[in-house]
Amino acid sequence: MKKNLPDLEIPEDLLSRLIEHARQEYPLESCGILAGKNGKITKLYSMENTHKSSFCYLMAPEEQLRVFQEIEEDGLELSAIYHSHPHSPAIPSQRDVDSAFYPDSIILIISLMEDKVPQIGAFQIEEGKFEKKTVKVNKDK
Ligand SMILES: [Zn+2]
């Protein structure tokens, strides 16, 4: 990896919203954007999966651009792009590896494969390889 991205820190309420979003979209993939600073997430944008698919996701380009602009105006960084895996584990698929267009942001995956215990995986993906990052959940804000 050219540069080592910071591990993620996410407040518990945002993590709950992530999981809730994934469950709402099930059996389709949910997707969205997480913003913060230096890996500390402070904002969640749930986005529409324009592919409406169980196997892939695509955010509407104009909506995505708007969110990127807002993040910049707020002085935050694009910490992670998230999506759910309704039927597979929380590890990047070949498609995820091939379509990681933002090497400076982490790819966060929520797996609903085991319905009762959603799994979270965070990865830095670069040039066809991925590396697991840790996700720390903050109980107090
Ligand atoms: Zn995926």
Short mmCIF file of C-alpha atoms and ligand atoms in Angstrom, two decimals:
data_model
loop_
_atom_site.label_atom_id
_atom_site.label_comp_id
_atom_site.label_asym_id
_atom_site.label_seq_id
_atom_site.Cartn_x
_atom_site.Cartn_y
_atom_site.Cartn_z
CA MET A 1 0.00 0.00 0.00
CA LYS A 2 1.33 3.41 -0.94
CA LYS A 3 0.05 5.01 2.20
CA ASN A 4 -1.45 3.47 5.27
CA LEU A 5 -4.99 4.71 5.92
CA PRO A 6 -6.02 5.17 9.56
CA ASP A 7 -8.24 2.56 11.20
CA LEU A 8 -11.87 3.56 11.62
CA GLU A 9 -13.64 4.77 14.69
CA ILE A 10 -17.43 4.92 14.54
CA PRO A 11 -19.97 6.04 17.14
CA GLU A 12 -22.38 3.29 18.13
CA ASP A 13 -25.47 5.20 16.93
CA LEU A 14 -24.03 5.60 13.43
CA LEU A 15 -23.14 1.91 13.34
CA SER A 16 -26.74 1.07 14.25
CA ARG A 17 -27.97 3.28 11.41
CA LEU A 18 -25.61 1.50 9.01
CA ILE A 19 -26.99 -1.89 9.99
CA GLU A 20 -30.55 -0.62 9.90
CA HIS A 21 -30.02 0.75 6.39
CA ALA A 22 -28.64 -2.62 5.25
CA ARG A 23 -31.69 -4.38 6.72
CA GLN A 24 -34.12 -1.94 5.08
CA GLU A 25 -32.63 -2.57 1.65
CA TYR A 26 -32.34 -6.34 2.10
CA PRO A 27 -32.25 -8.42 -0.13
CA LEU A 28 -30.66 -5.59 -2.15
CA GLU A 29 -27.31 -4.06 -1.37
CA SER A 30 -27.39 -0.78 0.55
CA CYS A 31 -24.68 1.81 0.07
CA GLY A 32 -23.51 5.15 1.40
CA ILE A 33 -20.73 7.41 2.51
CA LEU A 34 -19.07 8.01 5.87
CA ALA A 35 -17.30 11.27 6.60
CA GLY A 36 -15.05 12.30 9.43
CA LYS A 37 -11.50 13.18 10.25
CA ASN A 38 -8.48 10.95 10.44
CA GLY A 39 -10.63 7.83 10.49
CA LYS A 40 -12.98 9.15 13.18
CA ILE A 41 -16.42 9.04 11.62
CA THR A 42 -18.88 11.78 12.47
CA LYS A 43 -21.36 11.74 9.61
CA LEU A 44 -23.30 9.18 7.63
CA TYR A 45 -24.96 9.65 4.26
CA SER A 46 -27.18 6.81 3.20
CA MET A 47 -27.38 6.70 -0.58
CA GLU A 48 -29.59 5.06 -3.11
CA ASN A 49 -28.30 1.96 -4.84
CA THR A 50 -29.23 2.83 -8.41
CA HIS A 51 -28.40 -0.72 -9.51
CA LYS A 52 -31.10 -2.12 -7.20
CA SER A 53 -29.16 -5.35 -7.04
CA SER A 54 -28.24 -8.01 -4.47
CA PHE A 55 -24.76 -8.31 -5.94
CA CYS A 56 -23.55 -4.79 -6.63
CA TYR A 57 -24.21 -1.16 -5.95
CA LEU A 58 -23.86 2.15 -7.71
CA MET A 59 -24.48 5.53 -6.18
CA ALA A 60 -26.09 8.18 -8.38
CA PRO A 61 -23.14 10.28 -9.63
CA GLU A 62 -24.82 13.65 -9.06
CA GLU A 63 -25.90 12.70 -5.52
CA GLN A 64 -22.41 11.43 -4.80
CA LEU A 65 -20.88 14.65 -6.07
CA ARG A 66 -23.20 16.69 -3.86
CA VAL A 67 -22.17 14.69 -0.80
CA PHE A 68 -18.47 15.05 -1.66
CA GLN A 69 -18.95 18.82 -1.90
CA GLU A 70 -20.77 18.96 1.43
CA ILE A 71 -18.03 16.94 3.10
CA GLU A 72 -15.45 19.36 1.80
CA GLU A 73 -17.47 22.40 2.88
CA ASP A 74 -17.76 20.92 6.35
CA GLY A 75 -14.00 20.52 6.47
CA LEU A 76 -14.32 16.75 6.76
CA GLU A 77 -12.79 13.88 4.84
CA LEU A 78 -14.28 10.99 2.92
CA SER A 79 -13.47 8.31 5.51
CA ALA A 80 -15.26 5.34 4.01
CA ILE A 81 -17.68 4.13 1.40
CA TYR A 82 -19.98 1.47 2.75
CA HIS A 83 -22.22 -1.17 1.23
CA SER A 84 -23.91 -4.31 2.39
CA HIS A 85 -23.47 -7.91 1.39
CA PRO A 86 -26.91 -9.47 1.81
CA HIS A 87 -25.73 -13.03 1.18
CA SER A 88 -21.95 -13.11 1.42
CA PRO A 89 -19.30 -12.48 4.09
CA ALA A 90 -17.91 -9.07 5.02
CA ILE A 91 -14.92 -9.32 2.71
CA PRO A 92 -14.44 -7.52 -0.62
CA SER A 93 -15.74 -9.31 -3.70
CA GLN A 94 -13.70 -9.34 -6.89
CA ARG A 95 -16.00 -6.59 -8.15
CA ASP A 96 -15.29 -4.52 -5.01
CA VAL A 97 -11.56 -4.89 -5.58
CA ASP A 98 -11.85 -4.01 -9.28
CA SER A 99 -14.06 -0.99 -8.67
CA ALA A 100 -12.29 0.66 -5.74
CA PHE A 101 -11.94 4.08 -7.34
CA TYR A 102 -11.16 5.99 -4.16
CA PRO A 103 -7.92 4.57 -2.76
CA ASP A 104 -7.88 7.25 -0.03
CA SER A 105 -11.09 6.00 1.51
CA ILE A 106 -11.82 2.75 3.26
CA ILE A 107 -14.38 0.29 1.96
CA LEU A 108 -16.68 -0.79 4.76
CA ILE A 109 -18.83 -3.86 4.27
CA ILE A 110 -21.82 -4.94 6.36
CA SER A 111 -22.67 -8.59 5.93
CA LEU A 112 -26.18 -9.80 6.69
CA MET A 113 -25.30 -13.37 5.85
CA GLU A 114 -25.90 -14.25 9.47
CA ASP A 115 -29.06 -12.32 10.02
CA LYS A 116 -28.88 -12.14 13.81
CA VAL A 117 -25.24 -11.08 13.96
CA PRO A 118 -24.35 -8.57 11.24
CA GLN A 119 -20.62 -8.60 10.50
CA ILE A 120 -18.58 -5.50 9.72
CA GLY A 121 -15.37 -5.48 7.72
CA ALA A 122 -13.23 -2.49 6.76
CA PHE A 123 -10.63 -2.63 4.03
CA GLN A 124 -8.10 -0.51 2.28
CA ILE A 125 -8.19 -1.52 -1.36
CA GLU A 126 -5.46 -0.53 -3.73
CA GLU A 127 -4.20 -1.85 -7.05
CA GLY A 128 -6.06 -5.12 -6.86
CA LYS A 129 -5.08 -5.91 -3.27
CA PHE A 130 -6.84 -5.37 0.02
CA GLU A 131 -5.80 -5.05 3.61
CA LYS A 132 -8.09 -5.36 6.63
CA LYS A 133 -8.46 -2.37 8.95
CA THR A 134 -9.93 -2.37 12.43
CA VAL A 135 -13.22 -0.69 13.30
CA LYS A 136 -13.50 0.66 16.80
CA VAL A 137 -17.02 1.30 18.04
CA ASN A 138 -17.40 4.26 20.39
CA LYS A 139 -20.15 3.82 22.95
CA ASP A 140 -20.03 7.40 24.16
CA LYS A 141 -20.03 10.34 21.81
ZN ZN B 1 -19.26 -5.81 -2.14
#
